[in-house]
């Protein structure tokens, strides 16, 4: 039989399914009460409901709850060891499991108060950027028992259902160093349903004493994984027997099987190839799980409010980070917030100018204004837009120019209203489509990547990468574009490729202001992701040629043409040093090993001086494209961390 709990005007009701109709049992009877009576009485109750003259209900027109909306307890087990092997591989670890996995079955307690029905919306765990699903099946205990043998435990299973173990992977990783089990990473929601299917219904699917049910998991109609449940390494009988040692099991207790291998997102993650990852769950995604003989669940993921922050405790054993001070001279006080840098032109500054701490700008005209760049996460962008509202309420924001593709200048785009036209170079739009997904940057905060971990933690811990949906430009251009902003002429020029595949600057001639994007780092070290370096040097000359006296860099304090000349000098110095090392016959790796010996002159005091690693790699690639190894961004970042030059 297939049993359901469904919603009525008078409260929850229990019924048994015949074809597409629900035959109700008497009001006020819960499924836990029925299954506690045992299999025979459950069957008798079902037969009585089917024979009753009580009015039936259309299954398709009824809202189903979980078969047992509030179980006494929920244990999720790990019966499929390949799931664990795949997870370790996804985290960059060996697939070999510790001996304990083969000696005892693993389980943890989930949260009975967050059980969801098979078609209910599910909220992303607050604060999570890595929300995942896991396709499992569950066995439900009928009459209770204690100290059960595996064979006895199987007999205590009254039915089966689909089990979706919703998981906040980043919260899991944050909590794993505590080594006391699952917590907020796992208690957001657990889906059960749509039916409780009694064991006799599933006899055609039994193979060698276990259930061989075909399963499939889809997100937005795309298959993520499929498999069969007879791949379990530990049987339900074994895990229930283990759990019953010295413990009274109660009717309605739920035992999840663990994830059928491949039927979740994390198993498809590769830190070496993040672009191949299908992406974590976001607001509006639809997750559909189908299990042969058990039915189908279909649920929509919804955003949740940000959690209330907690203040970390003082760690007496932690060595305080080295102080980071941007020592570059500034035309204005280098403080966080909005600064007027010209007539109706403002810069939004975020000290100290290191990773993610980028600048933006606002140009106001008569009845209209233009934004230059958004910021690295949604809270930072919201803070900036709120501070600008005193201007944009008077001269509404109608356009935004995005200087280049990096996330610290684009991640806040979604907070701009649909009426705001986003403009960028064509190559910027293309590169944005291939950038690392914003939520993947959470890896810098939660993944242990060895010796480089403290480096990433220090530089990226302050940012919140959850909830970001990258909004692409609406209008693209090549070369140069002239805009009218409320009667003011604003010139947008692509001077790349250099820092990235395209690098736009925004010139406001009547105010003598130039927004340089990441063609200009002041007091912090430029990083040449794209190059060629010679093109960046030429871009410096073109920026100086605009005649602008006030320059707002992508990172660092507001400057003047001398700030541009300083960056030009640094890039020229990199070329000289790299060319000299190459002429001496040093390979790129040898040049990196000798980086401490590279004479950085006055540039050694700039923040993030270890970026010389990336810059050497770019120049070596220009000198010897075939002999220089192609290294991805994360590998180069790890090499910078190892240098520890900052």
XYZ file of C-alpha atoms in Angstrom:
646
model
C 0.000 0.000 0.000
C 0.928 3.641 -0.489
C 0.066 5.888 2.453
C -0.055 9.683 2.571
C -0.639 12.514 4.992
C -2.455 15.405 3.345
C -3.796 18.845 4.196
C -7.506 19.529 4.751
C -9.413 22.519 6.106
C -9.761 20.625 9.370
C -6.058 19.751 9.631
C -3.874 16.892 8.497
C -5.577 13.666 7.404
C -4.165 10.230 6.610
C -5.213 8.137 3.639
C -4.273 5.257 1.399
C -3.881 5.580 -2.376
C -5.866 3.681 -4.963
C -4.874 4.748 -8.480
C -5.207 8.557 -8.366
C -7.556 8.868 -5.392
C -6.922 9.167 -1.658
C -9.157 7.060 0.564
C -9.125 8.642 4.031
C -9.056 6.890 7.349
C -10.963 8.283 10.307
C -10.175 11.895 11.249
C -7.660 12.421 14.020
C -5.674 9.249 13.303
C -1.986 9.833 12.521
C 0.185 7.584 10.411
C 2.545 7.121 13.379
C -0.362 5.740 15.365
C -1.276 3.317 12.582
C 2.221 2.005 11.915
C 2.838 1.541 15.621
C 0.155 -1.150 15.563
C 2.212 -3.277 13.163
C 2.035 -4.357 9.545
C -1.095 -6.467 9.843
C -3.182 -3.779 11.510
C -1.841 -1.170 9.074
C -2.988 -3.319 6.179
C -6.372 -3.869 7.812
C -6.783 -0.110 8.282
C -5.921 0.452 4.643
C -8.369 -2.168 3.416
C -11.088 -0.666 5.583
C -10.405 2.781 4.109
C -10.539 1.404 0.568
C -13.860 -0.296 1.288
C -15.340 2.707 3.101
C -18.049 4.882 1.605
C -16.183 7.998 2.791
C -15.618 10.596 0.099
C -12.298 10.196 -1.684
C -9.952 13.015 -2.631
C -8.076 13.605 -5.889
C -4.369 13.012 -5.353
C -3.449 15.612 -7.983
C -5.520 18.327 -6.295
C -4.299 17.724 -2.755
C -1.350 19.223 -0.919
C 0.702 16.381 0.485
C 2.655 16.680 3.688
C 5.522 14.376 4.537
C 3.989 10.941 5.288
C 5.156 11.459 8.886
C 5.294 15.246 9.312
C 7.087 15.142 12.682
C 9.009 11.889 13.242
C 10.259 11.059 16.735
C 13.789 11.076 15.327
C 15.585 11.172 11.995
C 18.881 9.399 11.463
C 20.708 9.835 8.203
C 23.105 7.017 7.456
C 25.936 6.605 4.985
C 25.199 3.278 3.360
C 26.820 4.089 -0.015
C 30.578 4.340 0.520
C 31.165 5.503 -3.048
C 29.362 8.715 -2.100
C 31.975 9.368 0.561
C 34.817 8.489 -1.823
C 33.403 10.888 -4.421
C 33.093 13.657 -1.828
C 36.713 13.233 -0.756
C 37.821 13.372 -4.383
C 35.770 16.538 -4.949
C 37.637 18.150 -2.044
C 40.968 17.258 -3.632
C 41.641 14.369 -1.242
C 42.421 10.692 -1.986
C 39.435 8.379 -2.469
C 40.787 5.958 0.129
C 38.535 5.765 3.190
C 39.651 5.254 6.769
C 39.198 1.787 8.247
C 36.259 2.880 10.429
C 34.003 3.270 7.382
C 34.283 -0.476 6.763
C 33.837 -1.521 10.377
C 30.710 0.320 11.568
C 27.842 2.028 9.732
C 27.848 5.810 10.041
C 24.814 7.925 10.910
C 23.959 11.278 12.421
C 20.755 12.759 13.825
C 18.885 15.195 11.575
C 16.266 17.710 12.707
C 12.676 16.390 13.023
C 11.219 19.912 13.177
C 12.345 20.855 9.658
C 10.669 18.020 7.746
C 9.308 19.202 4.391
C 6.614 17.739 2.196
C 7.365 16.394 -1.302
C 6.276 19.550 -3.144
C 7.011 22.213 -0.529
C 9.359 25.097 -1.251
C 12.645 24.780 0.620
C 14.602 27.773 1.906
C 18.359 27.912 1.519
C 20.042 27.549 4.896
C 20.699 31.114 6.153
C 24.215 32.241 5.298
C 24.903 29.400 2.869
C 26.283 29.905 -0.639
C 26.754 26.165 -1.267
C 23.254 24.722 -0.941
C 22.870 21.144 -2.160
C 20.384 18.287 -2.331
C 20.995 14.577 -1.783
C 18.801 11.836 -3.248
C 18.256 9.061 -0.722
C 15.583 6.621 0.283
C 14.423 6.117 3.859
C 13.206 3.181 5.902
C 10.576 3.921 8.558
C 10.257 1.940 11.761
C 6.895 0.387 12.627
C 6.664 -1.270 16.031
C 9.676 -0.306 18.079
C 12.467 -2.531 19.260
C 15.778 -2.687 21.062
C 19.045 -4.620 20.535
C 17.797 -5.956 17.202
C 19.694 -8.380 15.011
C 19.956 -7.215 11.371
C 17.317 -9.751 10.322
C 14.967 -8.548 13.054
C 15.635 -4.938 12.135
C 14.512 -5.578 8.545
C 11.245 -6.967 9.906
C 10.687 -3.760 11.905
C 10.671 -1.651 8.707
C 7.031 -0.709 8.058
C 7.660 1.242 4.850
C 9.925 3.277 2.598
C 9.882 6.782 1.192
C 12.049 9.225 -0.764
C 14.443 11.193 1.442
C 16.084 14.452 0.340
C 18.908 15.478 2.635
C 19.222 19.218 1.921
C 22.780 20.256 2.767
C 24.625 23.561 3.236
C 28.059 22.389 2.170
C 29.927 25.534 3.143
C 28.403 25.489 6.623
C 29.361 21.805 6.893
C 32.944 22.660 6.082
C 32.995 25.550 8.563
C 31.758 23.198 11.286
C 33.915 20.180 10.440
C 36.962 21.345 12.484
C 34.764 21.118 15.594
C 34.675 17.311 15.075
C 31.428 16.853 17.004
C 29.124 15.883 14.129
C 26.640 17.594 11.852
C 25.033 20.886 12.853
C 23.757 23.885 10.861
C 25.069 22.393 7.638
C 22.383 19.721 7.828
C 19.363 20.908 9.807
C 17.839 23.319 7.293
C 15.369 20.836 5.783
C 14.747 17.148 5.147
C 12.155 16.107 2.596
C 10.097 12.933 2.979
C 7.470 11.693 0.557
C 5.357 11.627 -1.377
C 4.253 8.256 0.010
C 5.055 5.720 2.670
C 5.213 2.544 0.591
C 4.836 -0.752 2.440
C 7.454 -3.473 1.831
C 5.039 -5.824 0.033
C 4.575 -3.202 -2.719
C 8.315 -3.297 -3.398
C 8.816 -7.052 -3.555
C 9.221 -6.982 -7.386
C 12.316 -4.803 -6.866
C 14.099 -7.037 -4.329
C 17.486 -8.392 -5.364
C 19.632 -10.471 -2.994
C 17.681 -9.242 -0.008
C 17.962 -5.530 -0.888
C 15.925 -3.057 -2.908
C 17.115 -2.390 -6.466
C 15.287 0.845 -7.281
C 16.335 3.056 -10.188
C 16.757 6.710 -9.166
C 17.289 10.009 -10.967
C 17.978 13.534 -9.731
C 17.315 16.635 -11.848
C 17.814 20.361 -11.342
C 15.774 22.618 -13.641
C 15.131 19.615 -15.886
C 18.806 18.701 -16.262
C 19.868 15.294 -14.970
C 22.562 15.625 -12.305
C 22.859 11.951 -11.360
C 21.213 8.556 -11.548
C 21.830 5.114 -10.097
C 20.323 2.221 -8.180
C 19.751 1.619 -4.517
C 21.208 -1.908 -4.544
C 24.683 -0.339 -4.547
C 24.411 0.048 -0.745
C 27.458 -1.177 1.176
C 25.541 -1.274 4.475
C 21.957 -2.573 4.497
C 19.052 -0.945 6.302
C 18.920 -3.998 8.549
C 22.528 -3.484 9.583
C 22.300 0.250 10.285
C 19.024 -0.123 12.202
C 20.531 -3.000 14.193
C 23.553 -0.859 15.031
C 21.351 2.094 16.057
C 19.199 -0.140 18.284
C 22.098 -1.200 20.493
C 21.005 -0.211 23.975
C 18.342 2.110 22.519
C 14.572 1.775 22.252
C 13.505 2.568 18.676
C 10.052 4.138 18.403
C 7.327 3.897 15.753
C 7.872 6.427 12.996
C 11.631 6.830 13.412
C 13.277 7.523 10.055
C 16.525 6.066 8.724
C 17.958 7.699 5.588
C 20.120 5.580 3.314
C 22.712 8.195 2.535
C 23.196 9.556 -0.961
C 22.977 7.326 -3.999
C 26.399 7.965 -5.610
C 26.315 10.834 -8.089
C 22.902 12.091 -6.974
C 23.962 15.357 -5.371
C 25.930 18.390 -6.508
C 29.069 18.157 -4.380
C 30.189 14.927 -6.029
C 30.426 16.816 -9.343
C 32.654 19.553 -7.933
C 36.257 19.804 -9.087
C 38.406 22.538 -7.605
C 40.775 22.012 -10.540
C 37.981 22.617 -13.067
C 35.320 24.767 -11.378
C 33.834 25.816 -14.732
C 32.570 22.245 -15.264
C 30.552 22.322 -12.046
C 26.769 22.621 -12.605
C 26.527 25.173 -9.777
C 25.077 25.212 -6.281
C 21.352 25.658 -5.765
C 19.948 29.163 -6.016
C 16.650 30.921 -5.514
C 14.110 29.596 -8.033
C 15.890 26.337 -8.885
C 13.617 23.303 -9.141
C 14.883 19.982 -7.747
C 13.150 16.818 -8.895
C 13.927 13.402 -7.397
C 12.444 10.234 -8.861
C 12.701 6.771 -7.304
C 11.236 3.704 -8.921
C 8.363 2.370 -6.825
C 8.430 5.327 -4.408
C 7.313 8.193 -6.655
C 8.697 11.663 -7.204
C 9.365 14.853 -5.253
C 9.491 18.255 -6.930
C 10.525 21.314 -4.933
C 11.534 24.901 -5.574
C 14.489 26.411 -3.748
C 13.929 29.816 -2.175
C 16.270 32.466 -0.816
C 16.367 33.098 2.917
C 17.184 36.117 5.047
C 20.754 36.657 6.166
C 21.524 35.257 9.621
C 22.244 37.463 12.598
C 26.042 37.722 12.888
C 27.940 36.484 15.918
C 31.158 38.027 17.182
C 34.059 35.547 17.157
C 35.776 34.833 20.448
C 39.361 35.891 21.005
C 41.856 33.145 20.144
C 44.849 33.503 22.488
C 46.856 31.018 20.405
C 46.386 32.720 17.063
C 49.227 34.858 15.859
C 47.774 38.223 14.848
C 48.016 38.965 11.129
C 50.678 41.301 9.951
C 49.352 44.854 9.759
C 48.309 45.953 6.278
C 48.776 49.638 5.657
C 48.402 51.281 2.279
C 51.170 53.869 2.395
C 50.429 55.548 -0.928
C 49.893 59.326 -0.819
C 46.299 60.389 -1.422
C 44.532 63.471 -2.703
C 41.729 62.781 -0.194
C 41.385 61.050 3.139
C 41.515 57.331 2.305
C 38.494 56.251 4.314
C 35.600 53.942 3.633
C 32.656 55.673 2.040
C 31.596 58.301 -0.467
C 33.975 61.149 -1.370
C 33.336 63.967 -3.829
C 36.270 64.039 -6.247
C 34.936 66.594 -8.739
C 31.851 68.619 -9.554
C 28.977 66.149 -8.977
C 31.405 63.220 -9.255
C 32.012 60.857 -6.330
C 34.280 57.943 -5.530
C 33.275 55.105 -3.215
C 36.445 53.926 -1.484
C 37.136 50.672 0.353
C 40.525 50.599 2.082
C 42.999 48.947 2.092
C 42.762 48.210 -1.626
C 43.721 44.531 -1.372
C 41.764 41.569 -2.740
C 38.090 42.477 -3.001
C 38.472 45.924 -1.460
C 37.695 47.819 -4.654
C 36.524 51.315 -5.502
C 33.495 52.489 -7.478
C 32.159 55.821 -8.672
C 29.112 57.959 -9.362
C 28.642 60.701 -11.972
C 25.517 62.865 -11.657
C 23.958 65.041 -14.342
C 20.642 66.832 -14.650
C 18.026 64.221 -13.763
C 20.294 61.218 -14.369
C 23.388 59.578 -12.966
C 25.914 56.914 -13.938
C 27.478 54.286 -11.660
C 30.995 53.004 -12.265
C 31.250 49.373 -11.039
C 29.561 47.472 -8.252
C 31.352 45.628 -5.438
C 32.453 42.132 -4.362
C 29.321 41.028 -2.526
C 25.722 42.058 -2.009
C 26.064 43.607 1.476
C 28.947 45.838 0.334
C 27.034 46.925 -2.771
C 23.847 47.564 -0.801
C 25.792 49.753 1.646
C 27.219 51.776 -1.241
C 23.916 52.209 -3.090
C 22.234 53.279 0.128
C 24.897 55.930 0.740
C 24.474 57.174 -2.836
C 20.695 57.454 -2.492
C 20.855 61.076 -1.369
C 22.196 61.780 -4.863
C 20.320 59.191 -6.925
C 16.955 60.144 -5.422
C 17.463 63.528 -7.054
C 19.270 62.333 -10.194
C 18.126 58.737 -10.685
C 20.595 56.053 -11.595
C 19.963 55.130 -15.221
C 23.247 53.551 -16.360
C 26.202 51.660 -14.956
C 29.564 51.021 -16.585
C 31.393 47.856 -15.548
C 35.110 48.362 -16.067
C 36.069 44.676 -16.273
C 34.925 41.131 -15.499
C 36.407 40.434 -12.047
C 33.839 39.748 -9.330
C 34.909 42.591 -7.058
C 33.558 44.943 -9.740
C 30.522 42.923 -10.921
C 29.009 40.784 -8.149
C 26.662 43.520 -6.989
C 25.091 44.060 -10.426
C 21.872 42.275 -9.489
C 21.039 45.029 -6.985
C 20.727 47.562 -9.795
C 17.120 47.969 -10.890
C 16.043 46.597 -14.255
C 15.718 50.202 -15.425
C 19.491 50.633 -14.980
C 21.286 49.825 -18.224
C 24.579 48.025 -17.604
C 27.341 48.803 -20.115
C 30.665 47.053 -20.653
C 33.156 46.170 -23.359
C 32.113 43.170 -25.437
C 35.106 41.150 -24.216
C 34.126 41.920 -20.614
C 30.681 40.440 -21.159
C 32.228 37.341 -22.716
C 34.717 36.945 -19.881
C 32.009 37.347 -17.239
C 30.266 34.296 -18.702
C 33.408 32.234 -18.077
C 34.469 33.645 -14.711
C 34.450 31.370 -11.671
C 30.889 31.314 -10.270
C 30.654 33.796 -7.380
C 29.668 31.194 -4.804
C 32.771 29.128 -5.604
C 34.831 31.840 -3.935
C 33.419 30.542 -0.663
C 36.070 27.835 -1.053
C 38.625 30.420 0.076
C 36.798 30.566 3.422
C 35.897 26.933 4.099
C 38.137 24.536 2.151
C 41.415 23.391 3.672
C 43.928 23.765 0.869
C 47.018 23.084 2.913
C 49.701 25.648 3.726
C 47.984 28.315 1.618
C 44.803 28.183 3.722
C 45.678 31.056 6.132
C 46.503 33.296 3.164
C 43.065 32.783 1.610
C 41.276 33.048 4.942
C 42.952 36.358 5.752
C 42.196 37.931 2.391
C 38.670 36.671 1.711
C 37.098 36.038 5.142
C 35.285 39.376 5.204
C 33.122 38.760 2.133
C 29.728 37.082 1.784
C 29.442 35.204 -1.507
C 25.920 33.886 -0.919
C 22.909 34.835 -3.008
C 24.859 36.364 -5.904
C 23.319 35.998 -9.365
C 25.633 37.453 -11.944
C 23.842 40.031 -14.081
C 25.479 40.477 -17.477
C 25.764 43.791 -19.322
C 22.786 44.933 -21.395
C 24.858 46.985 -23.846
C 28.382 46.296 -25.080
C 30.811 48.338 -27.103
C 34.223 48.057 -28.747
C 36.891 50.710 -28.634
C 35.189 53.841 -27.337
C 31.703 54.968 -26.355
C 30.446 58.473 -25.553
C 27.505 58.762 -23.164
C 25.229 61.652 -22.256
C 24.580 61.618 -18.511
C 22.025 64.341 -17.778
C 23.708 66.737 -20.226
C 27.290 65.759 -19.288
C 29.652 64.045 -21.674
C 31.204 60.849 -20.300
C 33.737 58.921 -22.365
C 34.163 55.164 -21.918
C 37.293 53.614 -23.441
C 38.474 49.998 -23.575
C 42.250 50.106 -23.110
C 42.646 46.350 -22.649
C 43.415 43.559 -22.780
C 45.744 44.073 -19.841
C 44.562 43.256 -16.329
C 41.722 41.241 -17.907
C 40.442 40.534 -21.419
C 39.030 44.071 -21.579
C 39.655 47.007 -19.262
C 37.435 50.067 -19.526
C 38.153 53.483 -18.101
C 35.532 56.194 -17.591
C 36.557 59.799 -18.278
C 34.468 62.788 -17.126
C 36.158 65.647 -19.059
C 34.279 68.574 -17.521
C 35.300 67.451 -14.016
C 38.832 66.351 -14.896
C 38.172 62.925 -13.333
C 39.174 59.509 -14.653
C 37.896 56.222 -13.204
C 40.704 53.839 -14.111
C 39.250 50.515 -12.981
C 41.899 47.883 -12.365
C 44.301 49.412 -14.824
C 45.368 51.296 -11.732
C 46.309 49.927 -8.314
C 47.625 52.563 -5.909
C 49.728 51.440 -2.965
C 48.953 47.819 -3.806
C 50.490 45.585 -6.442
C 48.899 45.264 -9.901
C 48.144 41.748 -11.110
C 48.368 40.855 -14.800
C 45.801 38.113 -15.360
C 45.521 38.638 -19.099
C 48.197 40.913 -20.535
C 50.172 41.532 -22.584
C 52.093 43.664 -20.139
C 53.139 45.978 -22.952
C 49.488 46.731 -23.591
C 49.031 47.736 -19.955
C 52.040 50.043 -20.159
C 50.509 51.616 -23.276
C 47.194 51.967 -21.423
C 48.996 53.966 -18.722
C 50.207 56.397 -21.379
C 46.684 56.731 -22.781
C 45.244 57.431 -19.328
C 47.812 60.167 -18.731
C 46.993 61.584 -22.168
C 43.365 62.222 -21.148
C 44.626 65.166 -19.100
C 42.550 64.161 -16.077
C 44.002 65.546 -12.863
C 42.051 63.333 -10.467
C 42.332 59.587 -10.916
C 40.166 57.052 -9.075
C 41.908 53.665 -9.162
C 40.200 50.303 -9.016
C 42.050 49.707 -5.736
C 43.751 52.146 -3.402
C 43.462 55.864 -2.636
C 42.539 58.610 -5.098
C 45.597 59.837 -6.955
C 46.798 61.980 -9.861
C 48.881 61.195 -12.971
C 51.848 60.412 -10.720
C 49.920 57.368 -9.485
C 49.621 56.166 -13.083
C 53.324 56.715 -13.653
C 54.095 54.629 -10.569
C 52.120 51.664 -11.946
C 53.780 52.124 -15.317
C 57.139 52.024 -13.574
C 56.246 48.822 -11.745
C 55.150 47.067 -14.944
C 58.299 48.177 -16.739
C 60.343 46.860 -13.818
C 58.578 43.471 -14.010
C 59.401 43.216 -17.698
C 63.053 44.057 -17.059
C 63.381 41.528 -14.224
C 61.535 38.752 -16.075
C 63.469 39.301 -19.279
C 66.754 39.227 -17.382
C 65.817 35.954 -15.634
C 64.734 34.419 -18.929
C 67.956 35.528 -20.609
C 69.902 33.749 -17.845
C 68.122 30.543 -18.828
C 65.879 30.330 -15.767
C 62.565 28.562 -16.274
C 59.430 30.126 -14.892
C 59.504 27.779 -11.885
C 63.142 28.658 -11.252
C 62.319 32.340 -11.552
C 59.524 31.919 -8.990
C 61.901 30.067 -6.664
C 64.245 33.009 -6.983
C 61.507 35.590 -6.464
C 62.965 36.720 -3.153
C 66.063 37.704 -5.047
C 64.129 39.790 -7.579
C 64.882 43.414 -6.874
C 61.482 45.047 -6.324
C 63.043 48.367 -5.356
C 60.435 50.756 -3.940
C 57.638 48.403 -5.029
C 58.473 45.920 -2.259
C 56.469 48.042 0.194
C 53.292 47.860 -1.895
C 50.573 45.615 -0.499
C 50.338 42.090 -1.942
C 53.839 42.193 -3.385
C 53.635 38.397 -3.864
C 51.638 39.105 -7.021
C 55.027 39.220 -8.686
C 54.449 35.457 -9.154
C 51.483 36.009 -11.494
C 53.201 38.856 -13.239
C 56.347 36.810 -13.842
C 54.191 34.004 -15.208
C 52.450 36.366 -17.621
C 55.723 37.804 -18.911
C 57.291 34.351 -19.241
C 54.241 33.227 -21.192
C 54.768 36.158 -23.547
C 58.455 35.291 -23.985
C 58.022 31.511 -24.285
C 54.375 30.464 -24.804
C 55.142 26.771 -25.386
C 57.772 26.361 -22.679
C 55.854 28.116 -19.899
C 53.262 25.935 -18.148
C 49.610 26.956 -18.417
C 48.487 27.477 -14.821
C 44.947 28.233 -13.709
C 44.077 31.140 -11.450
C 43.735 29.052 -8.277
C 47.140 27.416 -8.814
C 48.786 30.796 -9.269
C 47.024 32.110 -6.164
C 48.347 29.158 -4.176
C 51.867 29.861 -5.454
C 51.531 33.466 -4.326
C 50.419 32.326 -0.898
C 53.462 30.100 -0.587
C 55.753 33.015 -1.251
C 54.416 34.869 1.781
C 55.773 38.154 0.511
C 52.999 40.404 1.809
